[in-house]
Coordinates of C-alpha atoms in Angstrom, one line a residue:
Chain A
X1 CA 24.0 65.4 40.6
X2 CA 23.3 61.7 40.6
X3 CA 19.7 62.3 39.8
X4 CA 20.5 64.7 37.1
X5 CA 22.8 62.0 35.4
X6 CA 20.0 59.4 35.7
X7 CA 17.5 61.8 34.2
X8 CA 19.9 62.5 31.3
X9 CA 20.3 58.8 30.6
X10 CA 16.5 58.2 30.6
X11 CA 15.9 61.2 28.5
X12 CA 18.6 60.2 25.9
X13 CA 17.6 56.7 25.5
X14 CA 13.9 57.6 25.2
X15 CA 14.8 60.1 22.6
X16 CA 16.9 57.4 20.7
X17 CA 14.0 55.0 20.7
X18 CA 11.7 57.8 19.5
X19 CA 14.1 58.6 16.6
X20 CA 14.3 55.0 15.7
X21 CA 10.6 54.6 15.5
X22 CA 10.3 57.7 13.4
X23 CA 12.7 56.1 11.0
X24 CA 10.6 53.0 10.9
X25 CA 7.7 55.1 10.1
X26 CA 9.5 57.1 7.5
X27 CA 10.6 54.2 5.4
X28 CA 7.2 53.0 4.0
X29 CA 6.3 56.7 3.4
X30 CA 9.5 57.2 1.3
X31 CA 8.9 54.0 -0.6
X32 CA 5.4 55.1 -1.4
X33 CA 6.6 58.5 -2.7
X34 CA 9.3 56.7 -4.8
X35 CA 6.6 54.5 -6.2
X36 CA 4.4 57.4 -7.2
X37 CA 7.4 59.2 -8.8
X38 CA 8.2 56.1 -10.9
X39 CA 4.5 56.1 -12.0
X40 CA 4.8 59.8 -13.0
X41 CA 8.0 58.9 -14.8
X42 CA 6.2 56.2 -16.7
X43 CA 3.4 58.6 -17.8
X44 CA 6.0 61.1 -18.9
X45 CA 7.9 58.6 -20.9
X46 CA 5.0 56.7 -22.4
X47 CA 2.5 59.4 -23.1
X48 CA 4.4 62.6 -23.5
X49 CA 7.7 61.2 -24.6
X50 CA 9.5 63.7 -22.5
X51 CA 13.3 63.4 -22.1
X52 CA 14.6 62.1 -18.8
X53 CA 15.7 65.6 -17.9
X54 CA 12.2 67.1 -18.4
X55 CA 10.6 64.1 -16.7
X56 CA 12.8 64.4 -13.7
X57 CA 12.1 68.1 -13.5
X58 CA 8.4 67.6 -13.7
X59 CA 8.5 64.8 -11.1
X60 CA 10.4 67.0 -8.7
X61 CA 7.6 69.5 -8.8
X62 CA 4.9 67.1 -8.1
X63 CA 6.1 65.1 -5.2
X64 CA 7.1 66.0 -1.6
X65 CA 10.6 66.4 -0.3
X66 CA 13.1 64.7 0.2
X67 CA 12.4 62.6 -2.9
X68 CA 11.8 65.7 -5.0
X69 CA 15.3 66.8 -4.1
X70 CA 16.7 63.7 -5.6
X71 CA 14.9 64.1 -8.9
X72 CA 15.7 67.8 -9.0
X73 CA 19.4 67.0 -8.5
X74 CA 19.4 64.5 -11.3
X75 CA 17.7 66.9 -13.7
X76 CA 20.1 69.7 -12.8
X77 CA 23.2 67.6 -13.2
X78 CA 22.0 66.3 -16.6
X79 CA 21.6 69.8 -17.7
X80 CA 24.9 71.1 -16.5
X81 CA 27.5 68.4 -16.7
X82 CA 26.2 65.7 -19.1
X83 CA 28.5 62.8 -18.4
X84 CA 26.4 59.7 -18.4
X85 CA 22.9 59.3 -17.0
X86 CA 23.8 56.2 -15.1
X87 CA 26.8 57.9 -13.3
X88 CA 24.6 60.7 -12.2
X89 CA 21.8 58.5 -11.1
X90 CA 24.2 56.3 -9.2
X91 CA 25.9 59.1 -7.4
X92 CA 22.6 60.8 -6.5
X93 CA 21.0 57.5 -5.3
X94 CA 24.0 57.0 -3.0
X95 CA 23.7 60.5 -1.7
X96 CA 20.0 60.3 -1.3
X97 CA 20.0 57.0 0.5
X98 CA 22.7 58.2 2.8
X99 CA 20.5 61.1 3.9
X100 CA 17.3 59.2 4.5
X101 CA 16.4 55.9 6.2
X102 CA 16.1 53.5 3.3
X103 CA 17.6 50.0 3.4
X104 CA 20.4 48.9 1.0
X105 CA 17.8 46.8 -0.8
X106 CA 15.8 49.8 -1.9
X107 CA 19.0 51.5 -2.9
X108 CA 19.9 48.5 -5.1
X109 CA 16.5 48.5 -6.7
X110 CA 16.9 52.2 -7.6
X111 CA 20.4 51.6 -8.9
X112 CA 19.4 48.6 -11.0
X113 CA 16.5 50.7 -12.4
X114 CA 18.8 53.6 -13.2
X115 CA 21.0 51.3 -15.3
X116 CA 18.0 50.7 -17.6
X117 CA 16.7 54.3 -17.7
X118 CA 16.8 55.8 -21.1
X119 CA 18.5 52.9 -22.8
X120 CA 15.5 51.2 -24.3
X121 CA 12.5 51.8 -26.5
X122 CA 9.2 52.8 -24.9
X123 CA 7.8 49.3 -24.5
X124 CA 10.9 48.0 -22.9
X125 CA 11.3 51.0 -20.7
X126 CA 7.8 50.6 -19.4
X127 CA 8.5 47.0 -18.5
X128 CA 11.5 48.1 -16.5
X129 CA 9.5 50.7 -14.7
X130 CA 6.9 48.0 -13.9
X131 CA 9.6 45.7 -12.6
X132 CA 11.0 48.4 -10.3
X133 CA 7.5 49.1 -9.1
X134 CA 6.9 45.5 -8.2
X135 CA 10.2 45.3 -6.3
X136 CA 9.3 48.5 -4.5
X137 CA 5.9 47.1 -3.7
X138 CA 7.5 44.1 -2.0
X139 CA 9.7 46.3 0.0
X140 CA 6.9 48.5 0.9
X141 CA 5.0 45.6 2.4
X142 CA 8.1 44.6 4.3
X143 CA 8.6 48.1 5.6
X144 CA 5.0 48.5 6.7
X145 CA 5.2 45.2 8.5
X146 CA 8.4 46.3 10.3
X147 CA 6.8 49.5 11.3
X148 CA 3.6 47.8 12.5
X149 CA 5.5 45.3 14.5
X150 CA 8.3 47.3 16.0
X151 CA 7.3 50.9 15.7
X152 CA 5.6 51.2 19.1
X153 CA 7.8 48.7 20.8
X154 CA 11.0 50.6 19.9
X155 CA 9.5 53.8 21.5
X156 CA 8.8 52.1 24.8
X157 CA 11.9 50.1 24.6
X158 CA 13.9 53.3 24.6
X159 CA 12.2 54.6 27.8
X160 CA 12.5 51.2 29.5
X161 CA 16.1 50.7 28.7
X162 CA 16.8 54.2 30.0
X163 CA 15.0 53.5 33.2
X164 CA 16.8 50.2 33.6
X165 CA 20.2 51.7 33.1
X166 CA 19.5 54.6 35.4
X167 CA 18.3 52.2 38.2
X168 CA 21.3 50.0 37.7
X169 CA 23.7 52.9 38.0
X170 CA 22.0 54.7 40.9
Chain B
X1 CA 29.1 73.5 -35.2
X2 CA 29.7 74.0 -31.6
X3 CA 26.6 72.1 -30.5
X4 CA 27.7 69.1 -32.4
X5 CA 31.2 69.2 -30.9
X6 CA 29.6 69.3 -27.5
X7 CA 27.7 66.1 -28.2
X8 CA 30.7 64.2 -29.4
X9 CA 33.0 62.4 -27.0
X10 CA 35.6 64.8 -25.7
X11 CA 38.6 63.1 -27.2
X12 CA 37.1 63.2 -30.7
X13 CA 35.8 66.7 -30.4
X14 CA 39.0 68.2 -29.2
X15 CA 40.9 66.6 -32.1
X16 CA 38.3 68.0 -34.6
X17 CA 38.6 71.4 -33.0
X18 CA 42.4 71.3 -33.4
X19 CA 42.2 70.1 -37.0
X20 CA 39.8 72.9 -38.0
X21 CA 42.0 75.5 -36.4
X22 CA 45.2 74.2 -37.9
X23 CA 44.0 73.6 -41.4
X24 CA 41.3 76.2 -41.7
X25 CA 38.9 73.5 -42.8
X26 CA 35.2 73.9 -42.9
X27 CA 33.8 70.3 -43.0
X28 CA 30.5 69.4 -44.5
X29 CA 30.5 66.0 -43.0
X30 CA 32.1 64.4 -40.0
X31 CA 32.1 60.6 -40.3
X32 CA 32.7 58.3 -37.4
X33 CA 33.2 54.6 -37.8
X34 CA 33.7 52.0 -35.2
X35 CA 37.5 51.5 -34.5
X36 CA 38.4 53.7 -37.5
X37 CA 40.0 57.1 -37.7
X38 CA 37.6 60.1 -38.0
X39 CA 36.9 61.4 -41.4
X40 CA 36.2 65.1 -42.1
X41 CA 35.2 66.1 -45.6
X42 CA 34.0 69.2 -47.3
X43 CA 32.6 67.5 -50.4
X44 CA 35.9 67.4 -52.3
X45 CA 38.7 67.1 -49.8
X46 CA 39.1 64.5 -47.0
X47 CA 41.0 64.9 -43.8
X48 CA 41.6 61.8 -41.6
X49 CA 42.2 62.2 -37.9
X50 CA 44.2 59.2 -36.7
X51 CA 44.7 60.1 -33.1
X52 CA 41.4 58.8 -31.8
X53 CA 39.1 56.0 -32.9
X54 CA 35.5 55.6 -32.0
X55 CA 34.9 52.9 -29.4
X56 CA 31.8 51.0 -28.5
X57 CA 31.2 52.9 -25.3
X58 CA 31.8 56.3 -27.0
X59 CA 29.3 55.4 -29.7
X60 CA 26.7 54.6 -27.0
X61 CA 27.5 57.8 -25.1
X62 CA 27.1 59.8 -28.3
X63 CA 23.7 58.3 -29.0
X64 CA 22.8 58.9 -25.4
X65 CA 23.7 62.5 -25.7
X66 CA 21.9 63.0 -29.0
X67 CA 18.7 61.6 -27.4
X68 CA 19.3 63.6 -24.1
X69 CA 19.8 60.2 -22.4
X70 CA 16.3 59.1 -23.5
X71 CA 16.7 56.5 -26.2
X72 CA 13.0 55.9 -26.4
X73 CA 12.6 59.2 -28.1
X74 CA 14.7 58.0 -31.0
X75 CA 12.4 55.1 -31.8
X76 CA 11.2 56.6 -35.1
X77 CA 14.6 58.0 -36.0
X78 CA 16.4 54.7 -35.4
X79 CA 13.9 53.1 -37.8
X80 CA 14.5 55.8 -40.4
X81 CA 18.2 55.7 -40.1
X82 CA 18.9 59.3 -39.3
X83 CA 18.5 61.8 -36.5
X84 CA 18.1 65.5 -36.9
X85 CA 19.5 67.5 -34.0
X86 CA 19.0 71.1 -33.0
X87 CA 20.5 73.4 -35.6
X88 CA 19.2 71.2 -38.4
X89 CA 22.3 69.1 -38.6
X90 CA 21.5 65.5 -39.6
X91 CA 23.2 62.4 -38.3
X92 CA 22.9 59.4 -40.4
X93 CA 23.5 56.0 -38.8
X94 CA 24.1 52.5 -39.9
X95 CA 24.7 49.2 -38.1
X96 CA 23.0 46.1 -37.2
X97 CA 19.2 46.2 -37.8
X98 CA 16.4 44.5 -36.0
X99 CA 13.7 43.3 -38.4
X100 CA 10.1 42.7 -37.3
X101 CA 7.5 41.3 -39.7
X102 CA 9.8 41.9 -42.7
X103 CA 10.3 45.6 -42.1
X104 CA 13.0 47.4 -40.2
X105 CA 12.1 48.0 -36.6
X106 CA 15.3 49.7 -35.3
X107 CA 19.0 50.0 -35.8
X108 CA 20.5 48.3 -32.7
X109 CA 24.3 48.3 -32.8
X110 CA 25.2 51.5 -34.5
X111 CA 28.6 51.3 -36.1
X112 CA 28.8 54.3 -38.3
X113 CA 27.7 57.9 -37.9
X114 CA 27.6 60.4 -40.7
X115 CA 27.2 63.9 -39.3
X116 CA 26.1 66.2 -42.0
X117 CA 26.5 69.8 -41.0
X118 CA 23.7 72.0 -42.1
X119 CA 25.0 74.9 -44.1
X120 CA 22.9 78.0 -44.4
X121 CA 23.8 80.2 -47.4
X122 CA 21.7 83.3 -47.4
X123 CA 20.9 84.9 -50.7
X124 CA 22.7 82.6 -53.2
X125 CA 19.5 81.8 -55.1
X126 CA 18.8 85.4 -55.9
X127 CA 20.0 85.1 -59.6
X128 CA 17.6 82.3 -60.2
X129 CA 14.5 83.9 -58.8
X130 CA 13.3 85.3 -62.1
X131 CA 13.1 81.7 -63.4
X132 CA 10.7 80.8 -60.6
X133 CA 8.5 83.8 -60.8
X134 CA 7.6 85.7 -63.9
X135 CA 4.0 86.9 -63.8
X136 CA 3.1 83.7 -62.0
X137 CA 4.8 81.2 -59.8
X138 CA 6.2 78.1 -61.5
X139 CA 6.0 74.6 -60.2
X140 CA 9.7 73.7 -59.9
X141 CA 11.7 70.6 -59.4
X142 CA 15.2 70.8 -58.1
X143 CA 17.4 67.9 -59.2
X144 CA 20.7 67.1 -57.6
X145 CA 23.0 64.4 -56.3
X146 CA 23.7 64.2 -52.5
X147 CA 25.6 67.1 -51.1
X148 CA 24.7 69.4 -54.0
X149 CA 22.9 71.8 -51.8
X150 CA 19.3 71.0 -52.6
X151 CA 18.0 71.7 -49.2
X152 CA 20.0 74.8 -48.9
X153 CA 18.6 76.0 -52.2
X154 CA 15.1 75.2 -51.0
X155 CA 15.5 77.1 -47.8
X156 CA 16.8 80.2 -49.5
X157 CA 14.0 80.1 -52.1
X158 CA 11.5 79.9 -49.2
X159 CA 13.1 83.0 -47.7
X160 CA 12.6 85.0 -50.8
X161 CA 9.1 83.8 -51.5
X162 CA 7.9 84.5 -48.0
X163 CA 9.1 88.1 -48.1
X164 CA 12.7 88.6 -49.1
X165 CA 12.0 91.9 -50.8
X166 CA 12.9 90.9 -54.3
X167 CA 9.5 90.0 -55.6
X168 CA 6.8 92.7 -55.9
X169 CA 4.6 90.6 -53.7
X170 CA 5.1 88.0 -51.1
X171 CA 3.5 84.5 -50.9
X172 CA 2.0 82.5 -48.3
X173 CA 4.6 79.8 -48.0
X174 CA 4.0 76.5 -46.4
X175 CA 6.8 74.0 -45.7
X176 CA 6.5 70.3 -45.1
X177 CA 9.7 69.6 -43.2
X178 CA 9.6 65.8 -42.6
X179 CA 13.2 65.7 -41.4
X180 CA 13.4 69.1 -39.8
X181 CA 16.2 69.9 -42.2
X182 CA 14.7 72.9 -44.0
X183 CA 13.7 74.9 -41.0
X184 CA 15.6 73.1 -38.2
X185 CA 12.6 73.6 -36.0
X186 CA 12.7 73.1 -32.2
X187 CA 9.3 72.6 -30.7
X188 CA 7.7 73.5 -34.0
X189 CA 9.4 76.9 -34.3
X190 CA 11.9 77.4 -37.2
X191 CA 15.4 78.1 -36.0
X192 CA 16.7 79.3 -39.3
X193 CA 15.8 82.8 -40.2
X194 CA 12.7 83.2 -42.3
X195 CA 10.4 86.0 -43.1
X196 CA 6.9 86.4 -41.7
X197 CA 4.8 84.5 -44.2
X198 CA 6.1 81.0 -43.5
X199 CA 4.1 78.1 -42.0
X200 CA 5.9 74.9 -41.1
X201 CA 4.6 71.4 -40.7
X202 CA 7.5 69.9 -38.8
X203 CA 8.4 66.2 -38.7
X204 CA 5.3 65.5 -40.7
X205 CA 5.2 62.8 -43.4
X206 CA 5.3 64.6 -46.7
X207 CA 2.3 63.1 -48.3
X208 CA 0.0 63.8 -45.4
X209 CA 1.6 67.1 -44.6
X210 CA 0.9 68.5 -48.1
X211 CA -2.7 67.7 -47.9
X212 CA -3.1 69.0 -44.4
X213 CA -1.5 72.3 -45.4
X214 CA -3.8 72.6 -48.4
X215 CA -6.8 72.1 -46.2
X216 CA -5.7 74.2 -43.3
X217 CA -3.3 76.9 -44.2
X218 CA -4.5 78.0 -47.7
X219 CA -0.9 78.3 -49.0
X220 CA 0.1 79.8 -52.3
X221 CA 3.2 77.7 -52.5
X222 CA 4.2 74.5 -50.8
X223 CA 7.9 73.6 -50.3
X224 CA 8.9 70.0 -49.9
X225 CA 12.2 68.2 -49.7
X226 CA 13.1 64.9 -51.4
X227 CA 10.2 63.5 -53.2
X228 CA 10.6 59.8 -53.7
X229 CA 7.8 57.4 -52.9
X230 CA 4.6 56.8 -54.8
X231 CA 2.6 58.3 -51.9
X232 CA 4.6 61.5 -52.2
X233 CA 3.9 61.7 -55.9
X234 CA 0.2 61.1 -55.5
X235 CA -0.1 63.8 -52.8
X236 CA 2.0 66.1 -55.1
X237 CA -0.4 65.6 -58.0
X238 CA -3.4 66.3 -55.7
X239 CA -1.8 69.5 -54.4
X240 CA -0.8 70.8 -57.8
X241 CA -4.3 70.3 -59.0
X242 CA -5.7 72.0 -56.0
X243 CA -4.1 75.2 -57.4
X244 CA -1.1 75.4 -55.1
X245 CA 2.3 75.9 -56.5
X246 CA 4.9 73.3 -55.6
X247 CA 8.7 73.6 -55.2
X248 CA 10.4 70.4 -54.4
X249 CA 13.7 68.5 -54.6
X250 CA 14.6 65.1 -55.9
X251 CA 17.8 63.0 -55.8
X252 CA 19.3 62.6 -59.3
X253 CA 22.1 63.7 -61.6
X254 CA 20.0 65.3 -64.3
X255 CA 16.5 65.4 -65.7
X256 CA 16.9 62.4 -68.0
X257 CA 17.9 60.2 -65.0
X258 CA 15.1 61.4 -62.9
X259 CA 12.6 60.7 -65.6
X260 CA 13.6 57.0 -65.4
X261 CA 12.6 56.6 -61.8
X262 CA 9.4 54.6 -61.9
X263 CA 7.8 56.2 -58.9
X264 CA 8.1 59.6 -60.5
X265 CA 6.6 58.7 -63.9
X266 CA 3.1 60.0 -63.2
X267 CA 4.6 63.5 -62.6
X268 CA 6.3 63.6 -66.0
X269 CA 3.4 62.0 -67.8
X270 CA 1.1 64.8 -66.5
X271 CA 3.8 67.4 -67.2
X272 CA 3.2 69.2 -63.9
X273 CA 6.6 70.9 -63.6
X274 CA 7.4 74.2 -65.4
X275 CA 10.9 74.5 -64.3
X276 CA 13.8 72.1 -63.6
X277 CA 16.9 73.3 -61.7
X278 CA 19.8 70.9 -62.0
X279 CA 22.4 71.2 -59.2
X280 CA 25.8 69.6 -59.1
X281 CA 28.2 68.7 -56.3
X282 CA 31.2 68.8 -58.6
X283 CA 32.6 72.1 -57.6
X284 CA 30.7 73.5 -54.7
X285 CA 27.4 73.0 -53.0
X286 CA 24.6 75.1 -54.5
X287 CA 26.1 75.1 -58.0
X288 CA 23.3 75.4 -60.5
X289 CA 24.4 73.8 -63.8
X290 CA 21.2 74.0 -65.8
X291 CA 17.7 75.3 -65.7
X292 CA 15.1 73.8 -68.0
X293 CA 11.6 74.7 -69.0
X294 CA 8.6 72.3 -69.1
X295 CA 9.7 70.9 -72.4
X296 CA 13.2 70.2 -71.2
X297 CA 14.8 73.0 -73.1
X298 CA 17.7 74.9 -71.4
X299 CA 16.7 78.4 -70.5
X300 CA 19.6 79.3 -68.2
X301 CA 21.2 82.3 -69.8
X302 CA 24.4 82.4 -68.0
X303 CA 25.9 80.3 -65.2
X304 CA 26.5 82.1 -62.0
X305 CA 29.9 81.5 -60.6
X306 CA 30.0 83.8 -57.6
X307 CA 28.7 82.1 -54.5

């Protein structure tokens, strides 16, 4: 029974460490996808002058999940209950960031960007997209750094902490 | 009507709905002004709705809805001062203007909206068709003040010319629809009902559109709305001398007044028009008060009252 409990502790903590490292790995990937979706958005706005709804719909078909889900939601909500774009964007950003591992800074960047979306002429809009992209770039670097530095460590830390606790309790 | 009310802020649209129901009022225009009561008018009567007033944020929301939350798509429209929405309704705007290099770049703070509801009256030009076509098509100019039904007249004529079953033959009809008012096209396809022989150049500048159509679509008649600038007149002359019949409209009270407009002088000097239709907004939209031939003599035999 004792041994079983010890094993359980080791297993759980290893698994936690593994999960944590997966999150660290996920974050730069997500930021990369967000960046490419903003780039698609820019092309849709500048070259084809598509409406935000069309653009979001097109983006959702071109990028992988879960970011595609976010854009699909925005497009659908705009279609069905047109309140204001910013309210929808805000709500969906909250929901999206809640479901994936993104820091509050990324969330803030997206929200700030949403406030400018669709409110300016093409030149201005393009500038705002570029600004958001620069911010995301910075965050991407940070996230990559974090992953590089702590990714492997966290995994082994989980295992070691598990072992430590198990030995301590035995 | 319904798609305009859906665009309007809820408080305003519900009041308009109520007013229309209570008073059996069919407005031609809905006018919204910042911090002022809503005005509904049908050309002669005005109804004021005092319950709600347009606020800054509502105006912004309205603009956002018109543009489908994508203001960058209204760049050209904000420069021109009007927006055409689906259904062919036109929303005129005024407010604070941004000027760049001496010309208007955009309207920034919009303070007034004038929503002109597109009316489609089918068949009311039938009594006048014999003036436009007898043995040959006549170049016609339709003269009228605002809200006299010029565009509606033009649309109805286009319907008959392109195959309305009144003439012995039909004509290849081309329409240059700079403001999407005649056909109310969405993605280039006319939303108003037309017959089969209509080709539309949507959102195209009139002067260029006329020449493009002459070159590409070999039309027999070209229909254009609101001739005004020198460029339009020049293109019109080119088109008429290319053997294509023209039917167009111009702002003005009567022929004499229109003849005074400097930009239009070359047209009258060259005597290009065979028929002048004078419309009035006194009684009802689409009221033809006079029809003149190329020498300016009245040839309208009897005024048509039934609309």
